[in-house]
C-alpha cells in the first residue's frame, strides 16, 4: 500500500527547521526540543578549567548558571569573559550541595543539567541526558559504570567505596543503580519539588539519587565518561565525604516514604 504522507526533509544545519514553531531548538539534524535547558556549574577556584568546560557546552542550551564558592582565583571574571551572558550567583553557605541548591533556584530552564567545573565532564554528552528526559524520564542519572561509560579519575579505593555505597542504596531503596556518587545528572525542574533537597556537601548526588527513587520518579541511567580533572586539586576527601554519604543513606532509610517503583529502561527504580 503506498503512503501519501509527505515527510518534511531533515534539516542539514543546526537551525530551527521551517516546519517547526520557533520555540523549538534544533539540537541535531534529527532532534529538536521546546524545553529550555539550564546548565548549573558549581565552581570553586576553577578559572583554569572553565575554558575547557564552557567550550564543550552545546550552543543550543538556554543558559549557564555558575555558582561561585568564594573563589580566590579569577573564576568569576574568566566565566564572564568566556560567556558574557553567564548567570553568576554566589552561594550563601558552604559546600558543593549548598552550591547546587543555590544554582537550581537561580536557574530558569525547564530542564537542569549539573556539570562540574573541573573539566571532568564532556558537555557534548548533554544531548544524551536531554534526549532521555524529553522521551519520558524524570531524572537522567549519569553512570560511569553503565555500558558505554567510564572513568579516568577514580582510584581503586574510590571505586570500591562508590560500589559499596551504591550497593547499599540499591538494597535499601530498591534501586538498580550502577553508580552513586557522580556529579553529572539532569532532570526536569518539577523534580525539585518532589525531592526537597536539604544538604550541604558532596553527599548531594546520593541524596538526589535516593529521593528520586523514594518519590517514584522515572530514572534513566546515562552512560557517561568522567575525564581527569584538568588543573587544580580535588575538593573531595574520600573518608570524610564517604562517611557523609553513609550518614545520608542511614538517615533516608529511617525516614522512609513509600516508593512507587516505575522503572524506565536501564537502572533506576
Ligand atoms: N561553589 C562551590 N563549588 C564547589 C564546592 N566544592 C566543590 N565544588 C565544585 O564542585 C565540582 C566537583 O568538585 P571536585 O573537587 O572536582 O570533586 P569531585 O569531582 O567529586 O572529585 P574528583 O573526582 O577528585 O575531582 C567542581 O566544579 C568544584 O569546583 C563548594 O564548596 N562550592
Ligand atoms: Mg572532579
PDB file of C-alpha atoms and ligand atoms in Angstrom:
ATOM      1  CA  UNK A   1       0.000   0.000   0.000  1.00  0.00           C
ATOM      2  CA  UNK A   2       1.501   3.330  -0.955  1.00  0.00           C
ATOM      3  CA  UNK A   3       1.550   6.124   1.575  1.00  0.00           C
ATOM      4  CA  UNK A   4       0.503   9.694   0.821  1.00  0.00           C
ATOM      5  CA  UNK A   5       2.241  11.086   3.900  1.00  0.00           C
ATOM      6  CA  UNK A   6       4.692  13.821   2.975  1.00  0.00           C
ATOM      7  CA  UNK A   7       7.588  13.799   5.372  1.00  0.00           C
ATOM      8  CA  UNK A   8       9.499  17.039   5.922  1.00  0.00           C
ATOM      9  CA  UNK A   9      13.084  16.848   4.811  1.00  0.00           C
ATOM     10  CA  UNK A  10      15.596  16.627   7.630  1.00  0.00           C
ATOM     11  CA  UNK A  11      17.358  19.963   8.049  1.00  0.00           C
ATOM     12  CA  UNK A  12      21.017  19.915   7.166  1.00  0.00           C
ATOM     13  CA  UNK A  13      22.175  22.663   9.504  1.00  0.00           C
ATOM     14  CA  UNK A  14      21.680  23.492  13.186  1.00  0.00           C
ATOM     15  CA  UNK A  15      18.825  25.964  12.739  1.00  0.00           C
ATOM     16  CA  UNK A  16      15.174  25.518  13.605  1.00  0.00           C
ATOM     17  CA  UNK A  17      13.539  23.738  10.663  1.00  0.00           C
ATOM     18  CA  UNK A  18      10.927  25.811   8.828  1.00  0.00           C
ATOM     19  CA  UNK A  19       8.105  23.390   9.686  1.00  0.00           C
ATOM     20  CA  UNK A  20       8.682  23.712  13.450  1.00  0.00           C
ATOM     21  CA  UNK A  21       7.348  26.543  15.631  1.00  0.00           C
ATOM     22  CA  UNK A  22      10.086  28.984  16.622  1.00  0.00           C
ATOM     23  CA  UNK A  23      10.100  27.792  20.228  1.00  0.00           C
ATOM     24  CA  UNK A  24      11.737  24.562  19.121  1.00  0.00           C
ATOM     25  CA  UNK A  25      15.521  24.482  19.229  1.00  0.00           C
ATOM     26  CA  UNK A  26      17.281  22.219  16.782  1.00  0.00           C
ATOM     27  CA  UNK A  27      19.740  20.025  18.617  1.00  0.00           C
ATOM     28  CA  UNK A  28      20.850  17.912  15.705  1.00  0.00           C
ATOM     29  CA  UNK A  29      19.508  17.116  12.275  1.00  0.00           C
ATOM     30  CA  UNK A  30      17.296  14.519  13.927  1.00  0.00           C
ATOM     31  CA  UNK A  31      16.174  16.142  17.167  1.00  0.00           C
ATOM     32  CA  UNK A  32      14.529  19.424  18.176  1.00  0.00           C
ATOM     33  CA  UNK A  33      13.130  20.301  21.589  1.00  0.00           C
ATOM     34  CA  UNK A  34      10.941  23.009  23.084  1.00  0.00           C
ATOM     35  CA  UNK A  35      12.101  22.929  26.736  1.00  0.00           C
ATOM     36  CA  UNK A  36      14.828  25.323  27.819  1.00  0.00           C
ATOM     37  CA  UNK A  37      17.960  23.705  29.224  1.00  0.00           C
ATOM     38  CA  UNK A  38      19.906  25.340  32.079  1.00  0.00           C
ATOM     39  CA  UNK A  39      23.397  24.141  32.899  1.00  0.00           C
ATOM     40  CA  UNK A  40      24.303  24.642  36.565  1.00  0.00           C
ATOM     41  CA  UNK A  41      28.036  24.620  37.335  1.00  0.00           C
ATOM     42  CA  UNK A  42      29.371  24.694  40.912  1.00  0.00           C
ATOM     43  CA  UNK A  43      32.853  26.203  40.853  1.00  0.00           C
ATOM     44  CA  UNK A  44      35.455  26.898  43.481  1.00  0.00           C
ATOM     45  CA  UNK A  45      38.802  28.073  42.116  1.00  0.00           C
ATOM     46  CA  UNK A  46      38.295  26.626  38.665  1.00  0.00           C
ATOM     47  CA  UNK A  47      39.444  29.579  36.499  1.00  0.00           C
ATOM     48  CA  UNK A  48      41.957  27.463  34.610  1.00  0.00           C
ATOM     49  CA  UNK A  49      39.410  24.760  33.822  1.00  0.00           C
ATOM     50  CA  UNK A  50      36.490  26.933  32.740  1.00  0.00           C
ATOM     51  CA  UNK A  51      37.729  27.473  29.153  1.00  0.00           C
ATOM     52  CA  UNK A  52      37.576  23.710  28.576  1.00  0.00           C
ATOM     53  CA  UNK A  53      34.226  23.337  30.330  1.00  0.00           C
ATOM     54  CA  UNK A  54      32.494  26.190  28.523  1.00  0.00           C
ATOM     55  CA  UNK A  55      33.920  25.153  25.162  1.00  0.00           C
ATOM     56  CA  UNK A  56      32.364  21.710  25.423  1.00  0.00           C
ATOM     57  CA  UNK A  57      28.848  23.026  26.122  1.00  0.00           C
ATOM     58  CA  UNK A  58      26.459  22.797  23.190  1.00  0.00           C
ATOM     59  CA  UNK A  59      25.336  26.086  21.694  1.00  0.00           C
ATOM     60  CA  UNK A  60      21.615  25.265  21.962  1.00  0.00           C
ATOM     61  CA  UNK A  61      21.482  25.476  25.782  1.00  0.00           C
ATOM     62  CA  UNK A  62      19.331  28.243  27.233  1.00  0.00           C
ATOM     63  CA  UNK A  63      21.669  29.457  29.997  1.00  0.00           C
ATOM     64  CA  UNK A  64      24.723  28.710  32.104  1.00  0.00           C
ATOM     65  CA  UNK A  65      24.455  29.332  35.842  1.00  0.00           C
ATOM     66  CA  UNK A  66      27.822  29.394  37.585  1.00  0.00           C
ATOM     67  CA  UNK A  67      27.720  29.106  41.362  1.00  0.00           C
ATOM     68  CA  UNK A  68      30.866  30.561  42.832  1.00  0.00           C
ATOM     69  CA  UNK A  69      32.106  29.192  46.139  1.00  0.00           C
ATOM     70  CA  UNK A  70      34.095  32.225  47.278  1.00  0.00           C
ATOM     71  CA  UNK A  71      36.819  31.540  44.743  1.00  0.00           C
ATOM     72  CA  UNK A  72      40.111  33.257  45.408  1.00  0.00           C
ATOM     73  CA  UNK A  73      41.210  33.000  41.771  1.00  0.00           C
ATOM     74  CA  UNK A  74      39.604  34.569  38.675  1.00  0.00           C
ATOM     75  CA  UNK A  75      36.789  32.046  38.341  1.00  0.00           C
ATOM     76  CA  UNK A  76      34.030  34.657  38.041  1.00  0.00           C
ATOM     77  CA  UNK A  77      35.973  37.008  35.778  1.00  0.00           C
ATOM     78  CA  UNK A  78      37.004  34.191  33.444  1.00  0.00           C
ATOM     79  CA  UNK A  79      33.419  32.925  33.271  1.00  0.00           C
ATOM     80  CA  UNK A  80      32.179  36.401  32.299  1.00  0.00           C
ATOM     81  CA  UNK A  81      34.817  36.809  29.607  1.00  0.00           C
ATOM     82  CA  UNK A  82      34.116  33.384  28.154  1.00  0.00           C
ATOM     83  CA  UNK A  83      30.372  33.805  28.215  1.00  0.00           C
ATOM     84  CA  UNK A  84      29.071  37.348  28.782  1.00  0.00           C
ATOM     85  CA  UNK A  85      25.528  36.033  29.295  1.00  0.00           C
ATOM     86  CA  UNK A  86      26.575  33.689  32.134  1.00  0.00           C
ATOM     87  CA  UNK A  87      24.417  33.963  35.253  1.00  0.00           C
ATOM     88  CA  UNK A  88      26.802  34.180  38.228  1.00  0.00           C
ATOM     89  CA  UNK A  89      25.494  33.512  41.712  1.00  0.00           C
ATOM     90  CA  UNK A  90      27.414  33.408  44.944  1.00  0.00           C
ATOM     91  CA  UNK A  91      26.405  30.613  47.235  1.00  0.00           C
ATOM     92  CA  UNK A  92      25.045  31.511  50.635  1.00  0.00           C
ATOM     93  CA  UNK A  93      26.617  28.714  52.646  1.00  0.00           C
ATOM     94  CA  UNK A  94      29.458  26.276  52.053  1.00  0.00           C
ATOM     95  CA  UNK A  95      29.912  23.039  50.138  1.00  0.00           C
ATOM     96  CA  UNK A  96      29.008  21.593  46.741  1.00  0.00           C
ATOM     97  CA  UNK A  97      25.492  20.637  47.827  1.00  0.00           C
ATOM     98  CA  UNK A  98      24.765  24.135  49.005  1.00  0.00           C
ATOM     99  CA  UNK A  99      26.165  25.488  45.715  1.00  0.00           C
ATOM    100  CA  UNK A 100      23.986  23.241  43.594  1.00  0.00           C
ATOM    101  CA  UNK A 101      20.820  24.046  45.529  1.00  0.00           C
ATOM    102  CA  UNK A 102      21.597  27.756  45.109  1.00  0.00           C
ATOM    103  CA  UNK A 103      22.171  27.252  41.382  1.00  0.00           C
ATOM    104  CA  UNK A 104      18.982  25.254  40.864  1.00  0.00           C
ATOM    105  CA  UNK A 105      16.987  28.052  42.467  1.00  0.00           C
ATOM    106  CA  UNK A 106      18.681  30.693  40.336  1.00  0.00           C
ATOM    107  CA  UNK A 107      18.150  28.831  37.067  1.00  0.00           C
ATOM    108  CA  UNK A 108      15.168  29.406  34.808  1.00  0.00           C
ATOM    109  CA  UNK A 109      15.163  26.415  32.452  1.00  0.00           C
ATOM    110  CA  UNK A 110      12.644  23.578  32.279  1.00  0.00           C
ATOM    111  CA  UNK A 111      15.499  21.075  32.332  1.00  0.00           C
ATOM    112  CA  UNK A 112      18.501  21.447  34.638  1.00  0.00           C
ATOM    113  CA  UNK A 113      21.859  19.807  33.933  1.00  0.00           C
ATOM    114  CA  UNK A 114      24.546  19.582  36.641  1.00  0.00           C
ATOM    115  CA  UNK A 115      28.089  19.879  35.293  1.00  0.00           C
ATOM    116  CA  UNK A 116      31.328  20.017  37.317  1.00  0.00           C
ATOM    117  CA  UNK A 117      33.787  22.801  36.546  1.00  0.00           C
ATOM    118  CA  UNK A 118      36.977  20.742  36.733  1.00  0.00           C
ATOM    119  CA  UNK A 119      36.919  19.581  33.121  1.00  0.00           C
ATOM    120  CA  UNK A 120      35.925  16.024  34.034  1.00  0.00           C
ATOM    121  CA  UNK A 121      32.568  16.198  32.239  1.00  0.00           C
ATOM    122  CA  UNK A 122      32.109  16.403  28.475  1.00  0.00           C
ATOM    123  CA  UNK A 123      29.343  18.888  27.673  1.00  0.00           C
ATOM    124  CA  UNK A 124      28.697  17.071  24.415  1.00  0.00           C
ATOM    125  CA  UNK A 125      27.038  14.323  26.468  1.00  0.00           C
ATOM    126  CA  UNK A 126      24.251  16.718  27.476  1.00  0.00           C
ATOM    127  CA  UNK A 127      22.294  15.691  24.410  1.00  0.00           C
ATOM    128  CA  UNK A 128      22.065  12.125  25.769  1.00  0.00           C
ATOM    129  CA  UNK A 129      20.669  13.356  29.076  1.00  0.00           C
ATOM    130  CA  UNK A 130      18.204  15.714  27.430  1.00  0.00           C
ATOM    131  CA  UNK A 131      17.087  13.039  24.976  1.00  0.00           C
ATOM    132  CA  UNK A 132      16.236  10.723  27.873  1.00  0.00           C
ATOM    133  CA  UNK A 133      14.229  13.459  29.570  1.00  0.00           C
ATOM    134  CA  UNK A 134      12.252  14.522  26.519  1.00  0.00           C
ATOM    135  CA  UNK A 135      11.422  10.894  25.835  1.00  0.00           C
ATOM    136  CA  UNK A 136       9.887  10.261  29.234  1.00  0.00           C
ATOM    137  CA  UNK A 137      12.392  10.117  32.083  1.00  0.00           C
ATOM    138  CA  UNK A 138      12.060  12.492  35.028  1.00  0.00           C
ATOM    139  CA  UNK A 139      15.673  12.161  36.097  1.00  0.00           C
ATOM    140  CA  UNK A 140      18.639  11.317  33.844  1.00  0.00           C
ATOM    141  CA  UNK A 141      21.379   9.987  36.059  1.00  0.00           C
ATOM    142  CA  UNK A 142      24.931   9.765  34.748  1.00  0.00           C
ATOM    143  CA  UNK A 143      26.755   6.496  35.268  1.00  0.00           C
ATOM    144  CA  UNK A 144      30.427   5.758  34.814  1.00  0.00           C
ATOM    145  CA  UNK A 145      29.739   2.039  35.195  1.00  0.00           C
ATOM    146  CA  UNK A 146      26.854   1.522  32.779  1.00  0.00           C
ATOM    147  CA  UNK A 147      27.833   0.082  29.417  1.00  0.00           C
ATOM    148  CA  UNK A 148      29.471   2.870  27.429  1.00  0.00           C
ATOM    149  CA  UNK A 149      30.518   4.846  30.499  1.00  0.00           C
ATOM    150  CA  UNK A 150      33.945   5.074  32.088  1.00  0.00           C
ATOM    151  CA  UNK A 151      36.253   6.967  34.379  1.00  0.00           C
ATOM    152  CA  UNK A 152      39.846   8.156  34.173  1.00  0.00           C
ATOM    153  CA  UNK A 153      39.575   9.849  37.526  1.00  0.00           C
ATOM    154  CA  UNK A 154      38.686   7.295  40.207  1.00  0.00           C
ATOM    155  CA  UNK A 155      41.278   5.468  42.253  1.00  0.00           C
ATOM    156  CA  UNK A 156      40.613   1.787  43.072  1.00  0.00           C
ATOM    157  CA  UNK A 157      39.766   2.798  46.660  1.00  0.00           C
ATOM    158  CA  UNK A 158      37.190   5.322  45.498  1.00  0.00           C
ATOM    159  CA  UNK A 159      35.722   2.804  43.063  1.00  0.00           C
ATOM    160  CA  UNK A 160      35.354   0.317  45.900  1.00  0.00           C
ATOM    161  CA  UNK A 161      33.752   2.895  48.193  1.00  0.00           C
ATOM    162  CA  UNK A 162      31.359   4.042  45.480  1.00  0.00           C
ATOM    163  CA  UNK A 163      30.424   0.431  44.697  1.00  0.00           C
ATOM    164  CA  UNK A 164      29.770  -0.384  48.366  1.00  0.00           C
ATOM    165  CA  UNK A 165      27.626   2.713  48.886  1.00  0.00           C
ATOM    166  CA  UNK A 166      25.785   2.114  45.612  1.00  0.00           C
ATOM    167  CA  UNK A 167      25.091  -1.491  46.619  1.00  0.00           C
ATOM    168  CA  UNK A 168      23.716  -0.261  49.949  1.00  0.00           C
ATOM    169  CA  UNK A 169      21.387   2.206  48.212  1.00  0.00           C
ATOM    170  CA  UNK A 170      20.164  -0.453  45.807  1.00  0.00           C
ATOM    171  CA  UNK A 171      19.492  -2.873  48.659  1.00  0.00           C
ATOM    172  CA  UNK A 172      17.852  -0.350  50.964  1.00  0.00           C
ATOM    173  CA  UNK A 173      15.769   1.614  48.477  1.00  0.00           C
ATOM    174  CA  UNK A 174      15.042  -0.883  45.700  1.00  0.00           C
ATOM    175  CA  UNK A 175      17.035   0.971  43.051  1.00  0.00           C
ATOM    176  CA  UNK A 176      19.109  -0.650  40.310  1.00  0.00           C
ATOM    177  CA  UNK A 177      21.863   1.906  40.021  1.00  0.00           C
ATOM    178  CA  UNK A 178      25.299   1.158  38.628  1.00  0.00           C
ATOM    179  CA  UNK A 179      26.858   4.357  40.040  1.00  0.00           C
ATOM    180  CA  UNK A 180      26.086   6.599  43.000  1.00  0.00           C
ATOM    181  CA  UNK A 181      28.470   9.470  43.743  1.00  0.00           C
ATOM    182  CA  UNK A 182      28.613  11.097  40.324  1.00  0.00           C
ATOM    183  CA  UNK A 183      28.027  14.760  39.646  1.00  0.00           C
ATOM    184  CA  UNK A 184      26.777  14.649  36.044  1.00  0.00           C
ATOM    185  CA  UNK A 185      22.964  14.395  36.099  1.00  0.00           C
ATOM    186  CA  UNK A 186      19.964  16.162  34.563  1.00  0.00           C
ATOM    187  CA  UNK A 187      16.305  16.457  35.475  1.00  0.00           C
ATOM    188  CA  UNK A 188      13.059  18.253  34.854  1.00  0.00           C
ATOM    189  CA  UNK A 189      12.551  21.213  37.187  1.00  0.00           C
ATOM    190  CA  UNK A 190       9.458  19.611  38.759  1.00  0.00           C
ATOM    191  CA  UNK A 191      11.751  17.026  40.402  1.00  0.00           C
ATOM    192  CA  UNK A 192      12.998  19.720  42.792  1.00  0.00           C
ATOM    193  CA  UNK A 193       9.555  19.982  44.394  1.00  0.00           C
ATOM    194  CA  UNK A 194       9.498  16.235  44.925  1.00  0.00           C
ATOM    195  CA  UNK A 195      12.983  15.756  46.358  1.00  0.00           C
ATOM    196  CA  UNK A 196      13.172  18.872  48.503  1.00  0.00           C
ATOM    197  CA  UNK A 197      16.969  18.996  48.826  1.00  0.00           C
ATOM    198  CA  UNK A 198      18.488  19.853  52.179  1.00  0.00           C
ATOM    199  CA  UNK A 199      22.207  19.143  52.373  1.00  0.00           C
ATOM    200  CA  UNK A 200      25.482  20.978  52.016  1.00  0.00           C
ATOM    201  CA  UNK A 201      28.351  18.781  50.859  1.00  0.00           C
ATOM    202  CA  UNK A 202      29.383  16.081  48.420  1.00  0.00           C
ATOM    203  CA  UNK A 203      26.534  13.855  49.653  1.00  0.00           C
ATOM    204  CA  UNK A 204      24.208  15.870  47.419  1.00  0.00           C
ATOM    205  CA  UNK A 205      24.202  13.436  44.490  1.00  0.00           C
ATOM    206  CA  UNK A 206      23.463  10.500  46.789  1.00  0.00           C
ATOM    207  CA  UNK A 207      20.605  12.379  48.399  1.00  0.00           C
ATOM    208  CA  UNK A 208      19.160  13.167  44.980  1.00  0.00           C
ATOM    209  CA  UNK A 209      19.524   9.577  43.804  1.00  0.00           C
ATOM    210  CA  UNK A 210      17.759   8.267  46.902  1.00  0.00           C
ATOM    211  CA  UNK A 211      14.975  10.830  46.923  1.00  0.00           C
ATOM    212  CA  UNK A 212      14.087  10.338  43.254  1.00  0.00           C
ATOM    213  CA  UNK A 213      13.583   6.647  43.986  1.00  0.00           C
ATOM    214  CA  UNK A 214      11.545   7.383  47.091  1.00  0.00           C
ATOM    215  CA  UNK A 215       9.396   9.806  45.122  1.00  0.00           C
ATOM    216  CA  UNK A 216       8.696   7.151  42.467  1.00  0.00           C
ATOM    217  CA  UNK A 217      10.193   9.254  39.684  1.00  0.00           C
ATOM    218  CA  UNK A 218      11.299   7.680  36.424  1.00  0.00           C
ATOM    219  CA  UNK A 219      15.068   7.388  36.480  1.00  0.00           C
ATOM    220  CA  UNK A 220      17.157   6.525  33.459  1.00  0.00           C
ATOM    221  CA  UNK A 221      20.884   5.977  33.689  1.00  0.00           C
ATOM    222  CA  UNK A 222      23.008   7.620  31.016  1.00  0.00           C
ATOM    223  CA  UNK A 223      26.446   6.132  30.282  1.00  0.00           C
ATOM    224  CA  UNK A 224      28.985   8.875  30.882  1.00  0.00           C
ATOM    225  CA  UNK A 225      32.746   9.178  30.755  1.00  0.00           C
ATOM    226  CA  UNK A 226      34.499  11.006  33.573  1.00  0.00           C
ATOM    227  CA  UNK A 227      37.778  12.562  32.490  1.00  0.00           C
ATOM    228  CA  UNK A 228      40.644  13.608  34.726  1.00  0.00           C
ATOM    229  CA  UNK A 229      40.384  16.981  36.423  1.00  0.00           C
ATOM    230  CA  UNK A 230      42.474  19.214  34.123  1.00  0.00           C
ATOM    231  CA  UNK A 231      44.002  21.696  36.584  1.00  0.00           C
ATOM    232  CA  UNK A 232      43.984  22.059  40.348  1.00  0.00           C
ATOM    233  CA  UNK A 233      43.214  19.712  43.195  1.00  0.00           C
ATOM    234  CA  UNK A 234      40.076  17.836  44.132  1.00  0.00           C
ATOM    235  CA  UNK A 235      37.960  19.250  46.955  1.00  0.00           C
ATOM    236  CA  UNK A 236      36.673  15.794  47.832  1.00  0.00           C
ATOM    237  CA  UNK A 237      38.100  13.939  50.820  1.00  0.00           C
ATOM    238  CA  UNK A 238      37.310  10.260  50.374  1.00  0.00           C
ATOM    239  CA  UNK A 239      36.892   9.218  54.010  1.00  0.00           C
ATOM    240  CA  UNK A 240      35.184  12.383  55.293  1.00  0.00           C
ATOM    241  CA  UNK A 241      32.832  12.571  52.336  1.00  0.00           C
ATOM    242  CA  UNK A 242      32.252   8.815  52.204  1.00  0.00           C
ATOM    243  CA  UNK A 243      31.055   8.981  55.794  1.00  0.00           C
ATOM    244  CA  UNK A 244      28.745  11.877  54.958  1.00  0.00           C
ATOM    245  CA  UNK A 245      27.262   9.774  52.145  1.00  0.00           C
ATOM    246  CA  UNK A 246      26.793   6.827  54.501  1.00  0.00           C
ATOM    247  CA  UNK A 247      25.079   9.083  57.018  1.00  0.00           C
ATOM    248  CA  UNK A 248      22.635  10.257  54.358  1.00  0.00           C
ATOM    249  CA  UNK A 249      21.835   6.661  53.393  1.00  0.00           C
ATOM    250  CA  UNK A 250      21.109   5.721  57.007  1.00  0.00           C
ATOM    251  CA  UNK A 251      19.078   8.858  57.639  1.00  0.00           C
ATOM    252  CA  UNK A 252      16.994   8.440  54.495  1.00  0.00           C
ATOM    253  CA  UNK A 253      16.401   4.805  55.386  1.00  0.00           C
ATOM    254  CA  UNK A 254      14.968   5.691  58.771  1.00  0.00           C
ATOM    255  CA  UNK A 255      12.853   8.382  57.170  1.00  0.00           C
ATOM    256  CA  UNK A 256      11.070   6.318  54.528  1.00  0.00           C
ATOM    257  CA  UNK A 257       8.409   7.494  52.166  1.00  0.00           C
ATOM    258  CA  UNK A 258       6.532   4.828  50.233  1.00  0.00           C
ATOM    259  CA  UNK A 259       8.278   4.254  46.930  1.00  0.00           C
ATOM    260  CA  UNK A 260       6.300   3.766  43.757  1.00  0.00           C
ATOM    261  CA  UNK A 261       8.516   1.715  41.509  1.00  0.00           C
ATOM    262  CA  UNK A 262       8.368   2.839  37.909  1.00  0.00           C
ATOM    263  CA  UNK A 263      11.463   1.827  36.002  1.00  0.00           C
ATOM    264  CA  UNK A 264      12.330   3.266  32.632  1.00  0.00           C
ATOM    265  CA  UNK A 265      14.924   1.428  30.579  1.00  0.00           C
ATOM    266  CA  UNK A 266      18.212   0.723  32.347  1.00  0.00           C
ATOM    267  CA  UNK A 267      18.653   1.316  36.045  1.00  0.00           C
ATOM    268  CA  UNK A 268      16.525   3.476  38.288  1.00  0.00           C
ATOM    269  CA  UNK A 269      13.584   2.183  40.168  1.00  0.00           C
TER     270      UNK A 269
HETATM  271  N1  LIG B   1      30.577  26.612  44.532  1.00  0.00           N
HETATM  272  C1  LIG B   1      31.212  25.551  45.045  1.00  0.00           C
HETATM  273  N2  LIG B   1      31.681  24.601  44.231  1.00  0.00           N
HETATM  274  C2  LIG B   1      32.305  23.537  44.783  1.00  0.00           C
HETATM  275  C3  LIG B   1      32.474  23.389  46.171  1.00  0.00           C
HETATM  276  N3  LIG B   1      33.124  22.216  46.397  1.00  0.00           N
HETATM  277  C4  LIG B   1      33.351  21.676  45.191  1.00  0.00           C
HETATM  278  N4  LIG B   1      32.873  22.475  44.212  1.00  0.00           N
HETATM  279  C5  LIG B   1      32.874  22.256  42.771  1.00  0.00           C
HETATM  280  O1  LIG B   1      32.215  21.026  42.551  1.00  0.00           O
HETATM  281  C6  LIG B   1      32.809  20.336  41.458  1.00  0.00           C
HETATM  282  C7  LIG B   1      33.271  18.946  41.920  1.00  0.00           C
HETATM  283  O2  LIG B   1      34.281  19.097  42.889  1.00  0.00           O
HETATM  284  P1  LIG B   1      35.662  18.287  42.816  1.00  0.00           P
HETATM  285  O3  LIG B   1      36.604  18.937  43.748  1.00  0.00           O
HETATM  286  O4  LIG B   1      36.111  18.166  41.399  1.00  0.00           O
HETATM  287  O5  LIG B   1      35.261  16.919  43.427  1.00  0.00           O
HETATM  288  P2  LIG B   1      34.905  15.578  42.706  1.00  0.00           P
HETATM  289  O6  LIG B   1      34.669  15.777  41.244  1.00  0.00           O
HETATM  290  O7  LIG B   1      33.822  14.940  43.474  1.00  0.00           O
HETATM  291  O8  LIG B   1      36.211  14.799  42.973  1.00  0.00           O
HETATM  292  P3  LIG B   1      37.385  14.473  41.945  1.00  0.00           P
HETATM  293  O9  LIG B   1      36.903  13.284  41.191  1.00  0.00           O
HETATM  294  O10 LIG B   1      38.532  14.149  42.815  1.00  0.00           O
HETATM  295  O11 LIG B   1      37.589  15.657  41.059  1.00  0.00           O
HETATM  296  C8  LIG B   1      33.932  21.238  40.960  1.00  0.00           C
HETATM  297  O12 LIG B   1      33.461  22.014  39.911  1.00  0.00           O
HETATM  298  C9  LIG B   1      34.247  22.099  42.184  1.00  0.00           C
HETATM  299  O13 LIG B   1      34.806  23.346  41.848  1.00  0.00           O
HETATM  300  C10 LIG B   1      31.946  24.425  47.017  1.00  0.00           C
HETATM  301  O14 LIG B   1      32.041  24.384  48.234  1.00  0.00           O
HETATM  302  N5  LIG B   1      31.320  25.466  46.400  1.00  0.00           N
HETATM  303 MG1  LIG B   2      36.034  16.463  39.994  1.00  0.00          MG
END
